[in-house]
Short mmCIF file of N, CA and C in Angstrom, two decimals:
data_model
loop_
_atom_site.label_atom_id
_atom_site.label_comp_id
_atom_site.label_asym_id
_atom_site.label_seq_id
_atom_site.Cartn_x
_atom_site.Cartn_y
_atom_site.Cartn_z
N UNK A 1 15.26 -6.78 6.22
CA UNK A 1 13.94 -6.18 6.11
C UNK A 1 13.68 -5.24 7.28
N UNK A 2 13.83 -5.82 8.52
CA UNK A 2 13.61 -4.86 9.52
C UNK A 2 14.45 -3.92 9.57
N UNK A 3 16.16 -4.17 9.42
CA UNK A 3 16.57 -2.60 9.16
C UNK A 3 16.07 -1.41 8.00
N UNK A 4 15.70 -2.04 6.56
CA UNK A 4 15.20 -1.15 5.54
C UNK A 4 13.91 -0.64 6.23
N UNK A 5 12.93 -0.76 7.80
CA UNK A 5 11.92 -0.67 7.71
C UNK A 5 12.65 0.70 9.11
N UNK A 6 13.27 0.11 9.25
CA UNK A 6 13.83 1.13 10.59
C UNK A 6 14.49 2.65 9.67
N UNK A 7 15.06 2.55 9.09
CA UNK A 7 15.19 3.28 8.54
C UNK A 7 14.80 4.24 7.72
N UNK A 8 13.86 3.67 7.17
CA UNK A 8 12.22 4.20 6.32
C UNK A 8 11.43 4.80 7.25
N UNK A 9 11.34 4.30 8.47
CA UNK A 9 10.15 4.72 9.10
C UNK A 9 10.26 6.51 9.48
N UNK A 10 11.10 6.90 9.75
CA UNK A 10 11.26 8.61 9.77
C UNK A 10 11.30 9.17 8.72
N UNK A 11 11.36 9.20 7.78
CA UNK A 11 11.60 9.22 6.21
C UNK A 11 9.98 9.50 6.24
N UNK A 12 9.21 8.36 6.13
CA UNK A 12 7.72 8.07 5.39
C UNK A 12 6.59 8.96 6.70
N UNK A 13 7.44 9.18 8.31
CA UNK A 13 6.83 10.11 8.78
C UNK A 13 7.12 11.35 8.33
N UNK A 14 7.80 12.00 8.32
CA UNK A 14 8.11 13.23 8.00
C UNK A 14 7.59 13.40 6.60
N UNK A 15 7.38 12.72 5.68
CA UNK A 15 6.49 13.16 4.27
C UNK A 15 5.12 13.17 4.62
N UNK A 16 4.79 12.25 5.36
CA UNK A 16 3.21 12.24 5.62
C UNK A 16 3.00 13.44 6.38
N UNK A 17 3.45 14.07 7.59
CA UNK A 17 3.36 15.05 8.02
C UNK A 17 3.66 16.70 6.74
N UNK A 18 4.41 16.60 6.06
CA UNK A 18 4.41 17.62 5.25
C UNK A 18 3.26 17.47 4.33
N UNK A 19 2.92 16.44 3.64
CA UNK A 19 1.83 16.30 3.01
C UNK A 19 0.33 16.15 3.44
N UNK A 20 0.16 16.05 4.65
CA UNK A 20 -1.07 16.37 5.35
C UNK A 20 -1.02 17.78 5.58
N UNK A 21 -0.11 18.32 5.75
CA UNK A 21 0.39 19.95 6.10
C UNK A 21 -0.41 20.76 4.85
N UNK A 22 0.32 20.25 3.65
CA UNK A 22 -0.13 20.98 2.17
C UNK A 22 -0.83 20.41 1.84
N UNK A 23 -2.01 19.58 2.45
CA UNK A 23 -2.95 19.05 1.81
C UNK A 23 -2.87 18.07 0.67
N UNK A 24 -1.79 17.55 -0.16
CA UNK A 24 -1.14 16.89 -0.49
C UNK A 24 -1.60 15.09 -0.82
N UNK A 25 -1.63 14.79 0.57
CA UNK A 25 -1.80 13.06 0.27
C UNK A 25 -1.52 12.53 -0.67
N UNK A 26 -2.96 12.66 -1.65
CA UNK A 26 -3.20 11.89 -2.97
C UNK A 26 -1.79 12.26 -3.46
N UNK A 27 -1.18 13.62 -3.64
CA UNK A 27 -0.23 13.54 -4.66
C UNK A 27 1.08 13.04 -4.16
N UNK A 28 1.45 13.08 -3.17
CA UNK A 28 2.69 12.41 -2.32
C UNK A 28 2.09 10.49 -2.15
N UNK A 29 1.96 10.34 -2.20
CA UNK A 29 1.02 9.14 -2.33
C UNK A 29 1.46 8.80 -3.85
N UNK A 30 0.88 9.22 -4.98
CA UNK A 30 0.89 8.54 -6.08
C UNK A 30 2.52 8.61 -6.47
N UNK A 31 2.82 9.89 -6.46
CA UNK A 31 4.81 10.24 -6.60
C UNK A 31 5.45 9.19 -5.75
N UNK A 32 5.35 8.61 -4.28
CA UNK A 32 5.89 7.95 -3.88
C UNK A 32 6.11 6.65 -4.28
N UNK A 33 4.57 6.11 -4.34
CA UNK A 33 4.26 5.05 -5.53
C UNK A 33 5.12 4.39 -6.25
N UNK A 34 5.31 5.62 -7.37
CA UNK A 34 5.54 5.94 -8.32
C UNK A 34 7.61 5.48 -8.47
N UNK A 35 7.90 6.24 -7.19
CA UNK A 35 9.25 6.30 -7.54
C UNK A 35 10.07 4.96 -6.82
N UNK A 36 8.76 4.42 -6.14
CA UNK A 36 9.16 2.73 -4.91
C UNK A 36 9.17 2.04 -6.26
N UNK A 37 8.71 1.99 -7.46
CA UNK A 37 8.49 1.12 -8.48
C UNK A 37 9.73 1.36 -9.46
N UNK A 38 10.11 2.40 -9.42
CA UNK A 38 11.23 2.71 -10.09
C UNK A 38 12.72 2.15 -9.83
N UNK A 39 12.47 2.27 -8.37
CA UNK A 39 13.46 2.01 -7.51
C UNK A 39 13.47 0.24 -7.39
N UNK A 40 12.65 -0.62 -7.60
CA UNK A 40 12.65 -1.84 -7.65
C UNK A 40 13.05 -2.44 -8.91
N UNK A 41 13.35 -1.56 -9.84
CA UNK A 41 13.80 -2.00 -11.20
C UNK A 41 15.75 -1.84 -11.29
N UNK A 42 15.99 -2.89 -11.58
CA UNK A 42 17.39 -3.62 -11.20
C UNK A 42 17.98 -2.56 -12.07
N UNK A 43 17.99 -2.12 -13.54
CA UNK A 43 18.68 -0.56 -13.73
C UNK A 43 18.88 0.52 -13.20
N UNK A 44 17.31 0.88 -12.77
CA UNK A 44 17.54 1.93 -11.80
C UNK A 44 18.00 1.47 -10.80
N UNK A 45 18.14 0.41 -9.92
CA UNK A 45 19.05 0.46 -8.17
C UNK A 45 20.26 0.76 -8.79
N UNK A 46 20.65 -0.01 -10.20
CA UNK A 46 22.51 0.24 -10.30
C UNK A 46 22.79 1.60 -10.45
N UNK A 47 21.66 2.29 -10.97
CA UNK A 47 22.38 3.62 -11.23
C UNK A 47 22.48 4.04 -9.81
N UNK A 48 21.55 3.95 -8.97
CA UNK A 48 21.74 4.95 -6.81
C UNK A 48 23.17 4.01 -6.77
N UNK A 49 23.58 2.99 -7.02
CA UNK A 49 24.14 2.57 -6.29
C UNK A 49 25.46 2.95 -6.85
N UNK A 50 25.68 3.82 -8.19
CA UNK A 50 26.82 3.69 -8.75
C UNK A 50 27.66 5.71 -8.42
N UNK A 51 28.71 4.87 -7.62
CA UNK A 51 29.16 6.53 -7.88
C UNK A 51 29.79 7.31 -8.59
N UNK A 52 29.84 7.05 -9.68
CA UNK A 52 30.06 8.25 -10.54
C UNK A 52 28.51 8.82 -10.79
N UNK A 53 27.54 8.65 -10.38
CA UNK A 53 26.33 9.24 -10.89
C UNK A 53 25.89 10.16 -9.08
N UNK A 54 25.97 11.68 -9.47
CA UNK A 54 26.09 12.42 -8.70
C UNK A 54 24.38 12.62 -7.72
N UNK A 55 24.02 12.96 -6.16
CA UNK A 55 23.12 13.19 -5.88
C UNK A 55 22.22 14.22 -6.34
N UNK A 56 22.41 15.02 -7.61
CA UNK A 56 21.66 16.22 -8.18
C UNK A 56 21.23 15.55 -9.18
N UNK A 57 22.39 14.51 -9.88
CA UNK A 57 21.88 13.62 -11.20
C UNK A 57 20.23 12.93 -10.85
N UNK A 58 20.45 12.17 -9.54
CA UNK A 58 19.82 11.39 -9.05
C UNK A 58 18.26 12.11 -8.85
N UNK A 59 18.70 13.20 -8.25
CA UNK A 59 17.44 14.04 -8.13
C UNK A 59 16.99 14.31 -9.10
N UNK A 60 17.22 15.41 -10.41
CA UNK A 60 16.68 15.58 -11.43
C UNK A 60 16.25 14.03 -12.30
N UNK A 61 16.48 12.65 -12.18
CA UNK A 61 16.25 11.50 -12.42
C UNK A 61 15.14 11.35 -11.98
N UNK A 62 14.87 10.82 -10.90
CA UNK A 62 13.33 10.55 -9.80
C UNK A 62 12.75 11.93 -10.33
N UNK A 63 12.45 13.41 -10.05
CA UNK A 63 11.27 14.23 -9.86
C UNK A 63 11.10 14.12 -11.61
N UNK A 64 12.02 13.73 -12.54
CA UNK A 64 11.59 13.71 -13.77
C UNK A 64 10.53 12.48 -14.05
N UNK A 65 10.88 11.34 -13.18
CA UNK A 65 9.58 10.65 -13.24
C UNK A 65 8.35 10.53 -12.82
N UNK A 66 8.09 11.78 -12.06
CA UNK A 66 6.51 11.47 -11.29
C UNK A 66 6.44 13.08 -12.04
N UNK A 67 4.82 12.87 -12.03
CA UNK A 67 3.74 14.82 -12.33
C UNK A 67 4.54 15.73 -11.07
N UNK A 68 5.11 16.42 -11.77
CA UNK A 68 5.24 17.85 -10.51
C UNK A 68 4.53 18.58 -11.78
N UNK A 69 3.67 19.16 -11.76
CA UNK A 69 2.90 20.46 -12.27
C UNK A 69 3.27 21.33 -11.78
N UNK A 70 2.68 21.29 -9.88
CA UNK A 70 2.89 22.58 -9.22
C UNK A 70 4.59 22.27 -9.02
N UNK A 71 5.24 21.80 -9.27
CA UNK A 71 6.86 21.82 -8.48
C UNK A 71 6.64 21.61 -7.33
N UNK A 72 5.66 20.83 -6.73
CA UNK A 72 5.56 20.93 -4.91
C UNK A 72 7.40 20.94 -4.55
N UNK A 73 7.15 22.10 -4.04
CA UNK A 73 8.64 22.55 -3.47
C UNK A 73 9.06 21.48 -2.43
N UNK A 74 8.22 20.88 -1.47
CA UNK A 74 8.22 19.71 0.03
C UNK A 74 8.84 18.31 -0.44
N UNK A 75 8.02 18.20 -1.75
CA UNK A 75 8.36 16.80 -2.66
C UNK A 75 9.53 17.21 -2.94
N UNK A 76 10.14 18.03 -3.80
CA UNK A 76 11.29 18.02 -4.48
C UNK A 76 12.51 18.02 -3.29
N UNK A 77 12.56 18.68 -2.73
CA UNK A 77 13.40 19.04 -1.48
C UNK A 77 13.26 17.45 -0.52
N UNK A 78 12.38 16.80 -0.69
CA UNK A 78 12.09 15.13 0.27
C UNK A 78 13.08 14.25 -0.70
N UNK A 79 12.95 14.12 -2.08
CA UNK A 79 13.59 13.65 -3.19
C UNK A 79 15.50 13.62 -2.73
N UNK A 80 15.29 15.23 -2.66
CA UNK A 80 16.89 15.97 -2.66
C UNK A 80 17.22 15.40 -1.03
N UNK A 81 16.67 15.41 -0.31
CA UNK A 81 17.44 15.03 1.10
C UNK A 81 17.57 13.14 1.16
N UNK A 82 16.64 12.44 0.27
CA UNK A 82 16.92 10.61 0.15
C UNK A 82 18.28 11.02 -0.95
N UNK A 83 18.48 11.52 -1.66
CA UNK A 83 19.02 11.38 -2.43
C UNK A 83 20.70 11.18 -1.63
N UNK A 84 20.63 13.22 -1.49
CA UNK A 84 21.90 13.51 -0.61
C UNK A 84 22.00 12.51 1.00
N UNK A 85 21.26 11.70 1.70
CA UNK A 85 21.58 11.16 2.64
C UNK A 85 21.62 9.73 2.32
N UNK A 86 21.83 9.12 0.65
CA UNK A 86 21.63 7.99 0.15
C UNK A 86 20.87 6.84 0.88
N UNK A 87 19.38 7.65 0.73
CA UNK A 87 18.84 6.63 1.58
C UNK A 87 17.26 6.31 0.07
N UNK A 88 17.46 6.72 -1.32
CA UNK A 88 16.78 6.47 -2.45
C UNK A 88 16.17 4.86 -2.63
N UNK A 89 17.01 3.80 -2.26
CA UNK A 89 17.13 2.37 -1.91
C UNK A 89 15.63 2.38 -0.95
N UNK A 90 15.55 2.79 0.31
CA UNK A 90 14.61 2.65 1.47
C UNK A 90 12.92 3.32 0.40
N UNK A 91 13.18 3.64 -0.74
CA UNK A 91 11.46 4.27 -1.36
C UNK A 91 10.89 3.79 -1.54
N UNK A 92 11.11 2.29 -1.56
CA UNK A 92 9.73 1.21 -1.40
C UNK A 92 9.08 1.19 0.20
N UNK A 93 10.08 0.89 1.02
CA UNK A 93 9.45 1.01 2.54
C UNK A 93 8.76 2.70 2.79
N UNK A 94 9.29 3.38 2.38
CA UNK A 94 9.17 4.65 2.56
C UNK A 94 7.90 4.45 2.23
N UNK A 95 7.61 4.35 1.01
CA UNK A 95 5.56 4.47 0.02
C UNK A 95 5.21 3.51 0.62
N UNK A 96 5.58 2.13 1.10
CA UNK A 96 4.40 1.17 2.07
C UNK A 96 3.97 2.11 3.26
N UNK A 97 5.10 2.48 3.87
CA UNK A 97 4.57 2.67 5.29
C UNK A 97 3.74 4.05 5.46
N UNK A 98 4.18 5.42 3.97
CA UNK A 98 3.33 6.28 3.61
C UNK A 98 1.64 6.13 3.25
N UNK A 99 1.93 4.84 2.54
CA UNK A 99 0.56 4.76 2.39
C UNK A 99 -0.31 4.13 3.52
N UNK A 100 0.02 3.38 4.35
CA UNK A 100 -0.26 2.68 5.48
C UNK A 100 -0.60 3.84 6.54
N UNK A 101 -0.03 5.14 6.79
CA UNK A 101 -0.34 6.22 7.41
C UNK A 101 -1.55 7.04 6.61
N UNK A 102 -1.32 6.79 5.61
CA UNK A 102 -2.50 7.76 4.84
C UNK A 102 -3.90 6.42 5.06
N UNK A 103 -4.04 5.20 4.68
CA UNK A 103 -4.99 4.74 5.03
C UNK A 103 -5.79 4.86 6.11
N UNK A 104 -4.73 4.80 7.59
CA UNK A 104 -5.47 4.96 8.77
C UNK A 104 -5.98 6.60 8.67
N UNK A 105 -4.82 7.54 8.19
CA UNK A 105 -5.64 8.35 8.56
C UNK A 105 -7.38 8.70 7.91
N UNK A 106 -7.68 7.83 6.48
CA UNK A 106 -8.57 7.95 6.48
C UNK A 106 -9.49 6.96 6.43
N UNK A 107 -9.38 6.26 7.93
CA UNK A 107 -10.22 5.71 8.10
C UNK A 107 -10.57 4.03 7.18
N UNK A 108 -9.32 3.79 6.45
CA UNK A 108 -9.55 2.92 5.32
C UNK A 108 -8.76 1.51 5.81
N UNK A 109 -9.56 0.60 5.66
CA UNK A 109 -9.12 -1.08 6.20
C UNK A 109 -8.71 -1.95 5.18
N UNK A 110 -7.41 -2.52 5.17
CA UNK A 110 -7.33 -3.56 4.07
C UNK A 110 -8.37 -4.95 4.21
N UNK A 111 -9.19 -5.50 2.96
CA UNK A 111 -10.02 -6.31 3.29
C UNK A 111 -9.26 -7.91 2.08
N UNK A 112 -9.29 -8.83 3.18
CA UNK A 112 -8.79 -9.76 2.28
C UNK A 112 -9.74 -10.65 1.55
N UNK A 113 -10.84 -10.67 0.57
CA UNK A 113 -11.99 -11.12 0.22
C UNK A 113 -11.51 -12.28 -0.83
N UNK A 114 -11.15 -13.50 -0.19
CA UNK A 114 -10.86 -15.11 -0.55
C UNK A 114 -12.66 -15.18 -1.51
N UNK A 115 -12.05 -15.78 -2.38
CA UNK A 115 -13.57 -16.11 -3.24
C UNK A 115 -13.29 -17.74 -3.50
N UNK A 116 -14.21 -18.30 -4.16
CA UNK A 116 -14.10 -19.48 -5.02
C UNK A 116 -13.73 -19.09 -6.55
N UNK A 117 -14.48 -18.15 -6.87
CA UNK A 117 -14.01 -17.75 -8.70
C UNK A 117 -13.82 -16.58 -8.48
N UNK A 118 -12.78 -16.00 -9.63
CA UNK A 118 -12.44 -14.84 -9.98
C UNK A 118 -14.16 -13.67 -9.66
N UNK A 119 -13.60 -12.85 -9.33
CA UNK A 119 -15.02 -11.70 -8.84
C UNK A 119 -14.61 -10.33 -10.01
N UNK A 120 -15.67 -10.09 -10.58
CA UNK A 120 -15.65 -9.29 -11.69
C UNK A 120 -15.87 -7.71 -10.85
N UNK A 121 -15.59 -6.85 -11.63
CA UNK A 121 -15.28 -5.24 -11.47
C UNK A 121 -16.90 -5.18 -10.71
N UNK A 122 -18.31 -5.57 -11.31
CA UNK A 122 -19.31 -5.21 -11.61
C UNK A 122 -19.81 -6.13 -9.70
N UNK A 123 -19.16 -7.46 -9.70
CA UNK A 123 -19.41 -7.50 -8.15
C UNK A 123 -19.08 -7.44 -7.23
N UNK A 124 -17.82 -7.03 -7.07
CA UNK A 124 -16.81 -6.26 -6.21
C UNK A 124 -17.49 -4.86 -5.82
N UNK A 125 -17.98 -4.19 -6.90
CA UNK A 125 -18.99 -2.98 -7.22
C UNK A 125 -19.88 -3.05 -5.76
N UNK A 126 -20.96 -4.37 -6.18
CA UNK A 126 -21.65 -4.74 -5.23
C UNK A 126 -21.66 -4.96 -4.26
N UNK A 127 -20.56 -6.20 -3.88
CA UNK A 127 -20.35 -6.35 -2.34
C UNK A 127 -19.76 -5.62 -1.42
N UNK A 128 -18.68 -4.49 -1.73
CA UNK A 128 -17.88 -3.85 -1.18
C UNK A 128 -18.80 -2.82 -0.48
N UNK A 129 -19.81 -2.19 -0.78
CA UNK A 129 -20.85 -1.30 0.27
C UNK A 129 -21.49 -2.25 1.44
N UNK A 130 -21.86 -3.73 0.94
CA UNK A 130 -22.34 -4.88 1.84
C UNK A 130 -21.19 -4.92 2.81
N UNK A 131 -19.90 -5.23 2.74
CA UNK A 131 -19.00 -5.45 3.83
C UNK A 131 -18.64 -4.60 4.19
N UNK A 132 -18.62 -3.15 3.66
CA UNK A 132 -18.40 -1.52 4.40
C UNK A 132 -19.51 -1.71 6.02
N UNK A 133 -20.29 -2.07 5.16
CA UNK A 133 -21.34 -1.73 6.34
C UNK A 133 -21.38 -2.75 7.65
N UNK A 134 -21.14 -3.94 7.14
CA UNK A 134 -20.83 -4.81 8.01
C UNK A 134 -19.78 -4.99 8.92
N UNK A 135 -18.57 -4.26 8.78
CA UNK A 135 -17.38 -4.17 9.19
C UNK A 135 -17.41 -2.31 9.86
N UNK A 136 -17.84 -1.81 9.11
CA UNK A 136 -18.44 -0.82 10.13
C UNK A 136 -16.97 0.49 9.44
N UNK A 137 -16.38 0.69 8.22
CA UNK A 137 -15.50 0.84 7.90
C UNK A 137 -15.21 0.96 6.25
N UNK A 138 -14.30 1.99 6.04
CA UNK A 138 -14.10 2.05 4.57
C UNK A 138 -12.98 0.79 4.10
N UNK A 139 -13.08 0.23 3.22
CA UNK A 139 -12.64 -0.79 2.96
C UNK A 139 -11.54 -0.92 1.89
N UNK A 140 -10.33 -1.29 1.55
CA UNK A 140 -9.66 -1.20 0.46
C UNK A 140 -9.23 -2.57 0.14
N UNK A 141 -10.28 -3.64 -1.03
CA UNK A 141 -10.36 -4.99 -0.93
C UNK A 141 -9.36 -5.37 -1.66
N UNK A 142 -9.01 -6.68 -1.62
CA UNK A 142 -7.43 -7.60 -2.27
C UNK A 142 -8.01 -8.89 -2.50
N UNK A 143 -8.41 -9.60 -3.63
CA UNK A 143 -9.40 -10.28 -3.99
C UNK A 143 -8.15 -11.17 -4.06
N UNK A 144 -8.36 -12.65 -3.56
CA UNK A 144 -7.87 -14.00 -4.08
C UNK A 144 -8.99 -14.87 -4.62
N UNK A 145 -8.52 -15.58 -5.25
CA UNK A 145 -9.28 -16.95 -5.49
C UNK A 145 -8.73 -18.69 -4.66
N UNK A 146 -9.97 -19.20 -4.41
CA UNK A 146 -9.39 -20.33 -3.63
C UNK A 146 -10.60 -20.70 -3.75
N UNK A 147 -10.41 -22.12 -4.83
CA UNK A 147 -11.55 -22.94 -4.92
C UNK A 147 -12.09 -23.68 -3.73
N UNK A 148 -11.23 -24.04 -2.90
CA UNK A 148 -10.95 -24.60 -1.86
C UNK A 148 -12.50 -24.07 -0.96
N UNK A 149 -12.91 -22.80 -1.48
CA UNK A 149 -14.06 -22.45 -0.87
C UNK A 149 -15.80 -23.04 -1.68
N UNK A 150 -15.18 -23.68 -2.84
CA UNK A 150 -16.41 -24.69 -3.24
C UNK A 150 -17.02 -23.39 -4.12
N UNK A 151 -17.79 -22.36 -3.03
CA UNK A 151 -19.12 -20.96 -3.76
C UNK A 151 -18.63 -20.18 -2.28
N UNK A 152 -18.97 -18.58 -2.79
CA UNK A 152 -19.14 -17.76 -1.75
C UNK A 152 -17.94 -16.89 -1.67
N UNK A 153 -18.18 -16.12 -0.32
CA UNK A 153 -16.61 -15.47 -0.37
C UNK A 153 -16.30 -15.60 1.27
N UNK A 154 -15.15 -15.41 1.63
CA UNK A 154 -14.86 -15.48 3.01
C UNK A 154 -13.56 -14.21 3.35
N UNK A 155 -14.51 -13.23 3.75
CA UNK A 155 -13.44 -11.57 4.01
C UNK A 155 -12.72 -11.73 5.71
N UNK A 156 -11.32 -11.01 5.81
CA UNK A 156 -10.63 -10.86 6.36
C UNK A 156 -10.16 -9.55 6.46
N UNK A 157 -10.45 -8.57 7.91
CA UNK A 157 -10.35 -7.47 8.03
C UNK A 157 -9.64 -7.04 9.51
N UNK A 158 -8.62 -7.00 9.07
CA UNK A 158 -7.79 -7.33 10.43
C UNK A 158 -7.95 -8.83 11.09
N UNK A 159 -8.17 -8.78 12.66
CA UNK A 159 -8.57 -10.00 13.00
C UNK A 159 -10.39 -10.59 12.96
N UNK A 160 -10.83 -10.05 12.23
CA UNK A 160 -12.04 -10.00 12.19
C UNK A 160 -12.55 -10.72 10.78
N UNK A 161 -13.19 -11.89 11.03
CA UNK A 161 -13.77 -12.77 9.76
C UNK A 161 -14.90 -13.03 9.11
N UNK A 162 -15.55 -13.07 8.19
CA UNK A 162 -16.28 -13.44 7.77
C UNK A 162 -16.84 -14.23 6.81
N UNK A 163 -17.34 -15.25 6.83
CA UNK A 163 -17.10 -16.72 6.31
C UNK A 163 -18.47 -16.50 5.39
N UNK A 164 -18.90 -16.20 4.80
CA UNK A 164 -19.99 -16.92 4.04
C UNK A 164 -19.90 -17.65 2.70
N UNK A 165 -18.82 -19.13 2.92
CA UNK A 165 -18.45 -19.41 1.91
C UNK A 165 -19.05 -20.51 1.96
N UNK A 166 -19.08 -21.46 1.32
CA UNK A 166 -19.87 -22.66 1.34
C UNK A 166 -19.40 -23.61 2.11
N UNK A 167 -17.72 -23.55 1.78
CA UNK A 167 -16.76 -24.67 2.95
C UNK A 167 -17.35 -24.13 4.00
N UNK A 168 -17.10 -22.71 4.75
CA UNK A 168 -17.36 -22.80 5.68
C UNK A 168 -18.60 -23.08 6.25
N UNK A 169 -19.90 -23.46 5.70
CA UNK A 169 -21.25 -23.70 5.97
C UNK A 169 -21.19 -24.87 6.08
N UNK A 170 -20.53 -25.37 5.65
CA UNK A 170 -19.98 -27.33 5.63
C UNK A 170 -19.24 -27.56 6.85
N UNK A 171 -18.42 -27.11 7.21
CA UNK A 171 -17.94 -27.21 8.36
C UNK A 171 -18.33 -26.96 9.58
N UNK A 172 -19.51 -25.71 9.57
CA UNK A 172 -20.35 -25.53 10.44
C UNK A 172 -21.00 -26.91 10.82
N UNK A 173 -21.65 -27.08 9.78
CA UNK A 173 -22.64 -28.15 9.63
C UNK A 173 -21.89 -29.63 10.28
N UNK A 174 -20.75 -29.86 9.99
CA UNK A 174 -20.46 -30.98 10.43
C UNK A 174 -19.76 -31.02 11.72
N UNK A 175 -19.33 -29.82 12.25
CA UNK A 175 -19.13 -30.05 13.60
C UNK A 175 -20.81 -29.92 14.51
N UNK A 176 -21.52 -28.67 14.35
CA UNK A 176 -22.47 -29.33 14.37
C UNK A 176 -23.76 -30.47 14.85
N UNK A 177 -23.11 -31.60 13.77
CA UNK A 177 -23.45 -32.83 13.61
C UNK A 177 -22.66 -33.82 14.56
N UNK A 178 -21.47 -32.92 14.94
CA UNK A 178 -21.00 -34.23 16.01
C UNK A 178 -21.20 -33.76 17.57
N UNK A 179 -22.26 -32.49 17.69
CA UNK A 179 -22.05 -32.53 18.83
C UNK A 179 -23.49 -32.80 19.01
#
């Protein structure tokens, strides 16, 4: 893992820098996505991995699966240099750590929002401006369930917590009670 991440990591800089360049993001972003998912599918690794299947094959393969409309010339040519330096394998680390640069740069926090029950589209809706504001930050939430919390939700934003779950009002309460 840490070598696929060492290796990725100049890779997923150098796209983010061209794609902040051309204004880009969103679409280097979704293509990258796009082709880390491809690349995790056990047909497609055999084909990178097989050599009789040439680095031009490979290329016209990947840019045939993501929107080029405009042909972004930066994308196609990023494609053609993983390809030719057989580094196609590393496009999952590549789109984590792309998107992980595009979050900070805008300002956006992964939020880990533990519930007791499943949380519907309509209150996720709701609470997510409540903990923007509270956290002081744009938020990009990852909903679990864990009954274990009784009612309520309890968010995780970096090292920073927030409990308003019922366990945790119980536990308040009973330490508390013993002092």
């Amino acid at each position: 893992m840490a070598e696929s991440v060492t290796v990725a990591r100049p890779y997923a800089e150098a796209a983010f820098r061209a794609a902040k360049e051309a204004g880009t993001l969103d679409a280097w972003d979704a293509n990258l996505q796009c082709l880390a998912l491809a690349v995790e599918n056990r047909e497609v690794a055999a084909v990178i991995g097989n050599p009789a299947v040439t680095a031009s094959q490979l290329v016209d393969f990947f840019l045939g699966l993501v929107k080029q409309e405009s042909g972004d010339p930066a994308f196609c040519n990023f494609v053609k240099m993983l390809a030719e330096n057989e580094r196609l394998s590393v496009l999952p680390e590549i789109a984590r750590l792309f998107a992980a640069e595009k979050a900070a740069e805008e300002g956006i926090k992964d939020a880990v929002v533990a519930s007791a029950f499943p949380l519907s589209e309509g209150d996720l809706k709701t609470l997510l401006p409540q903990l923007e504001a509270h956290f002081k930050t744009k938020l990009a939430p990852v909903v679990n369930v864990n009954a274990d919390l009784i009612g309520g939700v309890r968010v995780t934003v970096g090292d920073q917590v927030l409990d308003a779950s019922v366990r945790g009002k119980l536990d308040a309460m009973a330490i508390a009670l013993r002092n």
